[in-house]
Short mmCIF file of C-alpha atoms and ligand atoms in Angstrom, two decimals:
data_model
loop_
_atom_site.label_atom_id
_atom_site.label_comp_id
_atom_site.label_asym_id
_atom_site.label_seq_id
_atom_site.Cartn_x
_atom_site.Cartn_y
_atom_site.Cartn_z
CA MET S 1 -10.96 -11.78 -18.57
CA ARG S 2 -13.80 -14.16 -16.31
CA ALA S 3 -13.53 -13.94 -12.64
CA ALA S 4 -15.31 -14.82 -9.60
CA ILE S 5 -15.43 -11.49 -7.47
CA VAL S 6 -16.06 -11.48 -3.51
CA ARG S 7 -17.33 -7.62 -3.09
CA ALA S 8 -18.79 -8.24 0.05
CA PHE S 9 -18.65 -10.56 2.75
CA ASN S 10 -21.54 -12.96 2.65
CA ALA S 11 -22.97 -11.73 -0.42
CA PRO S 12 -23.18 -13.53 -3.65
CA LEU S 13 -19.99 -13.78 -5.46
CA GLU S 14 -20.36 -11.95 -8.80
CA VAL S 15 -19.21 -13.76 -11.76
CA THR S 16 -18.06 -10.90 -14.49
CA ASP S 17 -15.51 -9.75 -16.97
CA VAL S 18 -12.30 -7.76 -15.51
CA PRO S 19 -9.23 -6.32 -16.97
CA THR S 20 -6.41 -9.21 -17.20
CA PRO S 21 -3.30 -8.54 -14.76
CA GLU S 22 -0.07 -7.79 -16.05
CA PRO S 23 2.76 -9.38 -14.07
CA GLY S 24 5.48 -7.76 -12.38
CA PRO S 25 8.90 -8.17 -12.48
CA GLU S 26 8.99 -11.29 -10.37
CA GLN S 27 5.65 -12.53 -11.41
CA VAL S 28 4.23 -14.58 -14.37
CA LEU S 29 1.15 -14.64 -15.93
CA VAL S 30 -0.82 -17.91 -15.74
CA ARG S 31 -4.26 -19.30 -18.02
CA ILE S 32 -5.98 -20.84 -15.50
CA GLU S 33 -6.98 -24.56 -16.68
CA ALA S 34 -8.29 -25.61 -13.01
CA SER S 35 -9.34 -24.16 -10.07
CA GLY S 36 -10.13 -26.00 -6.89
CA LEU S 37 -12.61 -25.28 -4.68
CA CYS S 38 -11.33 -25.23 -0.43
CA HIS S 39 -13.05 -24.64 2.04
CA THR S 40 -11.26 -21.73 2.98
CA ASP S 41 -12.91 -19.73 -0.05
CA ILE S 42 -16.04 -20.31 2.00
CA HIS S 43 -14.22 -18.89 5.02
CA ALA S 44 -12.88 -15.97 2.92
CA TRP S 45 -16.27 -14.93 1.44
CA ARG S 46 -17.84 -15.56 4.91
CA GLY S 47 -14.83 -13.15 7.04
CA ASP S 48 -15.15 -16.23 9.28
CA TRP S 49 -11.50 -15.78 10.68
CA PRO S 50 -9.93 -13.09 12.81
CA VAL S 51 -7.56 -12.12 9.75
CA LYS S 52 -9.92 -11.10 6.98
CA PRO S 53 -9.79 -10.12 3.23
CA SER S 54 -10.55 -6.89 2.01
CA PRO S 55 -13.38 -6.94 -0.71
CA PRO S 56 -13.32 -7.02 -3.58
CA PHE S 57 -11.23 -9.99 -4.19
CA ILE S 58 -10.79 -12.73 -6.18
CA PRO S 59 -10.82 -16.16 -3.97
CA GLY S 60 -9.17 -19.60 -5.14
CA HIS S 61 -5.95 -21.01 -3.76
CA GLU S 62 -5.57 -23.99 -5.90
CA GLY S 63 -5.26 -22.68 -9.43
CA VAL S 64 -3.37 -24.65 -11.95
CA GLY S 65 -2.32 -23.43 -15.35
CA ILE S 66 0.10 -22.36 -18.15
CA VAL S 67 2.23 -19.67 -17.79
CA GLU S 68 1.98 -17.11 -20.74
CA ALA S 69 4.10 -14.65 -19.83
CA ILE S 70 6.98 -13.72 -17.56
CA GLY S 71 8.42 -10.72 -15.74
CA ALA S 72 11.94 -9.44 -16.70
CA SER S 73 13.32 -10.71 -13.71
CA VAL S 74 11.76 -13.96 -13.87
CA THR S 75 14.48 -17.13 -14.17
CA ARG S 76 12.61 -20.64 -12.14
CA VAL S 77 9.67 -20.86 -14.74
CA ALA S 78 9.43 -20.49 -18.84
CA VAL S 79 6.27 -19.59 -20.84
CA GLY S 80 4.47 -22.79 -21.66
CA GLN S 81 5.38 -24.50 -18.27
CA ARG S 82 2.31 -25.82 -16.11
CA VAL S 83 2.39 -24.45 -12.53
CA ALA S 84 0.39 -24.13 -9.32
CA LEU S 85 -0.76 -21.02 -7.71
CA PRO S 86 -0.71 -22.65 -3.77
CA TRP S 87 -2.27 -20.52 -0.42
CA LEU S 88 1.60 -19.10 0.11
CA ALA S 89 1.68 -16.55 -2.62
CA THR S 90 4.85 -14.98 -1.61
CA ALA S 91 7.08 -14.71 1.53
CA CYS S 92 10.45 -12.82 2.42
CA GLY S 93 12.35 -15.19 1.75
CA THR S 94 14.89 -14.11 4.47
CA CYS S 95 13.38 -14.20 7.78
CA ASP S 96 13.98 -17.36 10.18
CA HIS S 97 11.17 -19.29 8.98
CA CYS S 98 11.75 -18.77 5.36
CA VAL S 99 15.73 -19.64 5.79
CA GLY S 100 14.88 -22.57 7.98
CA GLY S 101 12.46 -24.14 5.14
CA TRP S 102 9.70 -22.66 7.16
CA GLU S 103 8.12 -20.26 4.60
CA THR S 104 4.63 -21.19 5.27
CA LEU S 105 5.31 -19.05 8.97
CA CYS S 106 6.53 -16.27 7.46
CA GLU S 107 4.95 -12.74 9.00
CA SER S 108 5.70 -11.17 5.88
CA GLN S 109 3.61 -13.43 3.56
CA GLN S 110 0.75 -12.89 0.92
CA ASN S 111 -2.14 -15.48 0.59
CA THR S 112 -3.69 -16.38 -2.82
CA GLY S 113 -7.34 -15.67 -2.90
CA TYR S 114 -7.25 -13.74 0.46
CA SER S 115 -4.62 -11.02 0.41
CA VAL S 116 -3.98 -10.98 -3.24
CA ASP S 117 -6.30 -12.24 -6.06
CA GLY S 118 -6.64 -15.58 -6.45
CA GLY S 119 -7.51 -19.05 -9.07
CA TYR S 120 -11.29 -18.12 -9.94
CA ALA S 121 -10.62 -16.48 -13.14
CA GLU S 122 -9.41 -17.31 -16.34
CA TYR S 123 -5.94 -15.79 -15.42
CA ALA S 124 -3.61 -14.92 -12.45
CA VAL S 125 -0.25 -13.35 -11.86
CA ALA S 126 1.95 -15.20 -9.19
CA ASP S 127 5.04 -14.80 -7.88
CA ALA S 128 7.46 -17.47 -9.93
CA ARG S 129 9.44 -18.12 -7.04
CA TYR S 130 6.42 -19.59 -5.17
CA VAL S 131 4.56 -21.40 -7.71
CA GLY S 132 4.38 -25.22 -7.54
CA LEU S 133 6.05 -26.76 -11.17
CA VAL S 134 3.45 -29.09 -11.80
CA PRO S 135 5.04 -32.77 -13.39
CA LYS S 136 4.42 -33.83 -16.76
CA GLY S 137 1.71 -36.55 -16.57
CA ILE S 138 -0.36 -34.96 -13.92
CA ASP S 139 -3.86 -33.59 -14.97
CA PRO S 140 -4.37 -29.82 -14.53
CA VAL S 141 -7.94 -31.40 -12.76
CA ASP S 142 -6.00 -33.56 -10.08
CA ALA S 143 -3.15 -30.70 -9.73
CA ALA S 144 -5.71 -28.48 -8.52
CA PRO S 145 -6.75 -30.27 -5.19
CA LEU S 146 -2.89 -31.60 -4.35
CA THR S 147 -2.32 -27.79 -4.48
CA CYS S 148 -3.94 -27.14 -1.15
CA ALA S 149 -5.83 -29.97 0.13
CA GLY S 150 -2.91 -32.32 -0.92
CA VAL S 151 -0.04 -30.41 0.50
CA THR S 152 -1.75 -29.23 3.31
CA THR S 153 -2.77 -33.17 4.56
CA TYR S 154 0.45 -34.60 3.33
CA LYS S 155 2.19 -32.04 5.45
CA ALA S 156 -0.22 -32.62 8.48
CA VAL S 157 0.54 -36.39 8.41
CA LYS S 158 4.16 -35.52 8.20
CA VAL S 159 4.41 -33.08 11.31
CA ALA S 160 2.27 -35.47 13.71
CA GLY S 161 5.09 -38.25 12.78
CA THR S 162 2.77 -41.12 11.61
CA ARG S 163 4.30 -44.67 11.61
CA SER S 164 3.87 -48.25 10.61
CA SER S 165 1.86 -49.07 13.80
CA ASP S 166 0.08 -46.26 14.48
CA LEU S 167 -3.78 -45.73 14.52
CA VAL S 168 -4.56 -42.55 12.89
CA ALA S 169 -8.41 -41.06 13.31
CA VAL S 170 -9.01 -38.35 10.53
CA PHE S 171 -11.94 -36.31 11.39
CA GLY S 172 -13.93 -35.00 8.63
CA VAL S 173 -13.04 -36.84 5.16
CA GLY S 174 -13.86 -34.07 2.47
CA GLY S 175 -11.67 -32.66 0.30
CA LEU S 176 -9.14 -32.39 2.70
CA GLY S 177 -9.50 -35.28 4.38
CA HIS S 178 -10.37 -37.72 1.68
CA LEU S 179 -6.54 -37.14 0.55
CA ALA S 180 -5.16 -37.45 4.83
CA VAL S 181 -6.71 -40.80 4.57
CA GLN S 182 -4.31 -41.29 1.56
CA TYR S 183 -1.06 -39.73 3.21
CA ALA S 184 -2.05 -41.47 6.65
CA ALA S 185 -1.82 -44.68 5.13
CA ILE S 186 0.80 -44.29 2.68
CA ALA S 187 3.21 -43.22 5.95
CA GLY S 188 2.04 -46.86 7.01
CA GLY S 189 -0.70 -46.04 9.44
CA THR S 190 -4.08 -47.87 10.06
CA VAL S 191 -6.78 -45.32 9.51
CA VAL S 192 -10.30 -44.60 11.02
CA ALA S 193 -12.04 -42.31 9.14
CA VAL S 194 -14.76 -39.88 10.95
CA ASP S 195 -17.38 -38.06 9.40
CA LEU S 196 -21.15 -37.01 9.66
CA PHE S 197 -22.09 -38.76 6.18
CA ASP S 198 -22.14 -42.53 5.48
CA ASP S 199 -21.48 -41.27 1.52
CA LYS S 200 -18.24 -39.89 2.65
CA LEU S 201 -17.31 -42.66 5.21
CA GLU S 202 -17.69 -45.52 2.04
CA GLN S 203 -15.76 -43.40 -0.16
CA ALA S 204 -12.65 -43.09 2.54
CA LYS S 205 -12.82 -47.03 2.77
CA THR S 206 -12.21 -47.11 -0.93
CA LEU S 207 -9.03 -44.81 -0.46
CA GLY S 208 -7.86 -46.92 2.45
CA ALA S 209 -9.61 -46.14 5.73
CA THR S 210 -9.53 -49.56 8.06
CA TYR S 211 -12.31 -48.00 10.27
CA THR S 212 -15.37 -45.77 9.83
CA VAL S 213 -17.23 -43.96 12.63
CA ASN S 214 -20.42 -41.77 11.99
CA ALA S 215 -20.30 -38.91 14.61
CA ARG S 216 -23.75 -38.50 14.37
CA GLU S 217 -24.71 -41.64 14.90
CA GLN S 218 -21.85 -43.22 17.13
CA ASP S 219 -19.79 -42.65 20.37
CA VAL S 220 -16.80 -41.45 18.77
CA ALA S 221 -14.17 -41.25 21.36
CA ALA S 222 -15.57 -44.45 22.84
CA GLU S 223 -15.25 -46.32 19.24
CA ILE S 224 -11.66 -45.16 18.44
CA GLN S 225 -10.70 -45.57 22.24
CA GLY S 226 -12.08 -49.18 21.76
CA LEU S 227 -9.77 -49.85 18.85
CA GLY S 228 -6.90 -48.50 21.37
CA GLY S 229 -6.76 -44.91 20.90
CA ALA S 230 -5.46 -43.07 18.17
CA ASP S 231 -1.62 -41.85 17.95
CA GLN S 232 -2.66 -39.06 15.72
CA ALA S 233 -5.91 -37.69 14.96
CA ILE S 234 -5.89 -35.46 12.14
CA VAL S 235 -8.56 -32.76 12.35
CA THR S 236 -10.03 -31.38 9.08
CA ALA S 237 -13.68 -31.30 10.06
CA VAL S 238 -15.31 -27.29 10.55
CA SER S 239 -16.51 -27.90 13.86
CA PRO S 240 -14.87 -27.35 17.31
CA ARG S 241 -17.01 -30.41 18.55
CA ALA S 242 -14.78 -32.52 16.40
CA PHE S 243 -11.34 -31.00 17.79
CA GLU S 244 -12.73 -32.09 21.47
CA GLN S 245 -13.78 -35.62 20.23
CA ALA S 246 -10.33 -35.84 18.55
CA PHE S 247 -8.75 -35.05 21.70
CA ALA S 248 -11.06 -37.88 23.60
CA SER S 249 -9.91 -40.20 21.10
CA LEU S 250 -5.93 -40.38 21.70
CA ARG S 251 -4.09 -42.95 23.23
CA ARG S 252 -1.66 -41.52 25.72
CA GLY S 253 1.40 -39.91 24.30
CA GLY S 254 -1.06 -38.96 21.12
CA THR S 255 -0.80 -35.99 19.23
CA LEU S 256 -3.56 -33.85 18.05
CA SER S 257 -2.76 -32.63 14.67
CA MET S 258 -5.43 -29.50 13.90
CA VAL S 259 -5.98 -28.16 10.32
CA GLY S 260 -9.65 -27.43 9.98
CA LEU S 261 -10.58 -23.62 10.64
CA PRO S 262 -13.75 -23.14 11.77
CA ALA S 263 -15.15 -20.09 11.96
CA ASP S 264 -16.03 -20.73 16.01
CA ASN S 265 -12.75 -20.41 17.11
CA ASP S 266 -12.73 -21.85 20.55
CA MET S 267 -12.19 -25.23 21.82
CA THR S 268 -12.24 -26.72 25.22
CA LEU S 269 -8.73 -28.61 25.86
CA PRO S 270 -8.65 -30.33 29.34
CA ILE S 271 -5.12 -29.33 31.02
CA PHE S 272 -5.12 -32.55 33.44
CA GLU S 273 -5.76 -35.20 30.68
CA THR S 274 -3.42 -33.37 28.21
CA VAL S 275 -0.45 -33.45 31.01
CA LEU S 276 -1.51 -36.51 32.82
CA GLN S 277 -1.54 -38.44 29.18
CA GLY S 278 1.43 -36.67 27.79
CA ILE S 279 -0.67 -35.28 24.72
CA THR S 280 0.89 -32.92 21.94
CA VAL S 281 -1.14 -30.66 20.49
CA ARG S 282 -0.11 -28.88 17.51
CA GLY S 283 -1.12 -26.73 14.47
CA SER S 284 -0.42 -27.37 10.92
CA ILE S 285 -0.64 -24.83 7.86
CA VAL S 286 -0.86 -25.51 4.69
CA GLY S 287 3.10 -27.00 3.46
CA THR S 288 6.09 -26.13 1.61
CA ARG S 289 7.02 -25.37 -1.56
CA LYS S 290 9.11 -28.97 -1.05
CA ASP S 291 6.26 -30.54 0.46
CA LEU S 292 4.16 -29.62 -2.42
CA ALA S 293 6.57 -31.38 -4.78
CA GLU S 294 6.74 -34.35 -2.74
CA VAL S 295 2.72 -34.41 -3.51
CA PHE S 296 2.95 -34.19 -6.81
CA GLU S 297 5.62 -37.03 -7.15
CA LEU S 298 3.63 -39.18 -5.08
CA HIS S 299 0.67 -38.63 -7.61
CA ARG S 300 2.83 -39.01 -10.71
CA LEU S 301 3.62 -42.44 -9.35
CA GLY S 302 -0.17 -43.37 -9.02
CA ARG S 303 0.08 -43.66 -5.26
CA THR S 304 -2.98 -40.76 -4.89
CA ARG S 305 -6.08 -40.58 -6.07
CA VAL S 306 -8.03 -37.19 -5.99
CA VAL S 307 -12.05 -37.49 -5.85
CA ARG S 308 -13.13 -34.27 -7.71
CA GLU S 309 -16.19 -33.26 -9.98
CA VAL S 310 -15.81 -30.75 -12.43
CA ARG S 311 -17.72 -27.42 -12.31
CA ARG S 312 -18.31 -24.24 -14.06
CA LEU S 313 -17.44 -20.99 -12.45
CA ASP S 314 -21.15 -19.64 -13.35
CA SER S 315 -22.35 -22.32 -10.52
CA VAL S 316 -19.80 -20.94 -7.88
CA ASN S 317 -22.89 -19.70 -5.59
CA GLU S 318 -24.49 -22.88 -5.56
CA ASP S 319 -21.15 -25.36 -5.60
CA PHE S 320 -20.38 -22.97 -1.85
CA ALA S 321 -23.58 -23.70 -0.46
CA ALA S 322 -23.35 -27.10 -1.48
CA VAL S 323 -20.18 -27.66 0.11
CA GLU S 324 -21.38 -25.99 3.37
CA ALA S 325 -24.40 -28.84 3.45
CA GLY S 326 -21.84 -31.32 3.22
CA GLU S 327 -23.61 -32.34 0.20
CA VAL S 328 -20.66 -32.99 -2.09
CA THR S 329 -18.35 -36.28 -1.38
CA ALA S 330 -15.39 -34.79 -3.54
CA ARG S 331 -13.56 -31.81 -4.20
CA LEU S 332 -15.38 -29.33 -6.60
CA VAL S 333 -12.70 -28.16 -9.74
CA PHE S 334 -13.79 -25.01 -11.84
CA THR S 335 -12.22 -25.46 -15.19
CA PHE S 336 -12.46 -22.62 -17.88
P1 LIG B 401 -14.70 -29.85 3.35
O1 LIG B 401 -16.22 -29.06 3.69
O2 LIG B 401 -14.32 -30.22 1.89
O3 LIG B 401 -14.41 -30.93 4.23
C1 LIG B 401 -14.94 -30.85 5.80
C2 LIG B 401 -15.61 -32.27 6.15
O4 LIG B 401 -15.66 -32.23 7.28
C3 LIG B 401 -16.70 -32.76 5.60
O5 LIG B 401 -17.20 -33.86 5.13
C4 LIG B 401 -18.08 -32.62 6.51
O6 LIG B 401 -18.92 -33.33 6.60
C5 LIG B 401 -17.23 -32.97 7.96
N1 LIG B 401 -17.22 -32.39 9.07
C6 LIG B 401 -18.13 -31.30 9.48
N2 LIG B 401 -18.23 -31.47 10.74
C7 LIG B 401 -17.93 -32.52 11.41
C8 LIG B 401 -18.13 -33.06 12.62
N3 LIG B 401 -18.53 -32.46 13.76
N4 LIG B 401 -17.56 -34.28 12.52
C9 LIG B 401 -16.93 -35.09 11.42
N5 LIG B 401 -16.66 -34.66 10.41
C10 LIG B 401 -17.06 -33.52 10.17
O7 LIG B 401 -13.80 -28.77 3.91
P2 LIG B 401 -12.09 -28.74 3.16
O8 LIG B 401 -12.25 -28.25 2.04
O9 LIG B 401 -11.80 -30.48 3.41
O10 LIG B 401 -11.76 -27.91 4.56
C11 LIG B 401 -11.63 -28.05 5.87
C12 LIG B 401 -11.13 -27.20 6.74
O11 LIG B 401 -9.77 -26.99 6.88
C13 LIG B 401 -11.93 -25.75 6.59
O12 LIG B 401 -11.63 -24.99 7.57
C14 LIG B 401 -10.63 -25.10 5.64
O13 LIG B 401 -10.73 -23.71 6.05
C15 LIG B 401 -9.53 -25.86 6.55
N6 LIG B 401 -8.20 -25.77 5.90
C16 LIG B 401 -7.29 -25.58 6.67
C17 LIG B 401 -5.77 -25.62 6.02
C18 LIG B 401 -4.52 -25.55 6.82
O14 LIG B 401 -3.30 -25.40 6.56
N7 LIG B 401 -4.79 -25.29 8.46
C19 LIG B 401 -5.47 -25.61 4.67
C20 LIG B 401 -6.81 -25.83 4.05
C21 LIG B 401 -8.02 -25.65 4.41
ZN1 LIG B 402 -7.40 -24.44 0.78
ZN1 LIG B 403 10.14 -14.91 5.74
#
């Protein structure tokens, strides 16, 4: 099968033929139809984070495709079904987090395209208990970005607690952020989109943002405070500076919802202001299988729009560079 492989951190990915994997007893073999490019794949390739993958590995945690074979113990999915392979490849199923409906916090989890091979390939194997079930009627090229960008921002809005009278600031309106804008609007929030690029801000307006702020040209905190301050700020931008600006944009009692994972791991959080203004700071990591099912259902009902462009795996190195440079206004999706 064709696959894109990270041989070493920061070295160009190699697109080559490798053996097709075989499913274990609890696994399915999936013929990948579409596979989204998440900024996390770039962090994985660069070895940006404190916990690193071990090259060689196949990136990608937005793979969507058709089940071609199932292991002996698999009952949840059948051959021919369309499934999604999310970041949470597998978890223990028995710890407090798993039984509490927070399998995304399991300490024994494996992660697709990071600790186990992912979706930048014609085939992938996956734990049948953790794949997303893609409803009929959803284009696989739409389902792919929903599998991470969608579920992650849906969950971030959910845990931030957005309600109908809230002002929600979304920092970074790229792959994740363009969906965050929509989920915040669906929750009833009035959305202010923040980015460095005017084309992304214009697009955010067409997706439901009422206000936009260009962080390169405007004083972000002053602009958002001028609107009354944000009840929630959801930060998908890949820069600690954006997290600090988001904090400064909050209204008293507001919530900073951290989603982006910049290589530079530290931000300044002022203690006095956090205490006196009753600010909540919380992290949000992807979403559960239940969240992903809800994301697919919203899309099936026509309530979300995935802005994406199709690429071939051969251009993966140029595509990584373009996303890092902020040159693409859509989620890039590889098809096979
Ligand atoms: P992306 O490159 O598509 O989007 C990032 C956006 O942020 C771009 O539009 C960029 O122009 C904008 N941006 C960069 N610096 C900014 C700044 N200072 N102010 C405002 N906007 C700025 O990336 P993506 O795929 O949406 O991923 C975003 C981040 O989220 C990555 O760090 C990724 O690893 C992380 N992520 C986290 C989770 C999670 O579960 N928490 C899940 C998926 C991705
Ligand atoms: Zn992702
Ligand atoms: Zn567990």
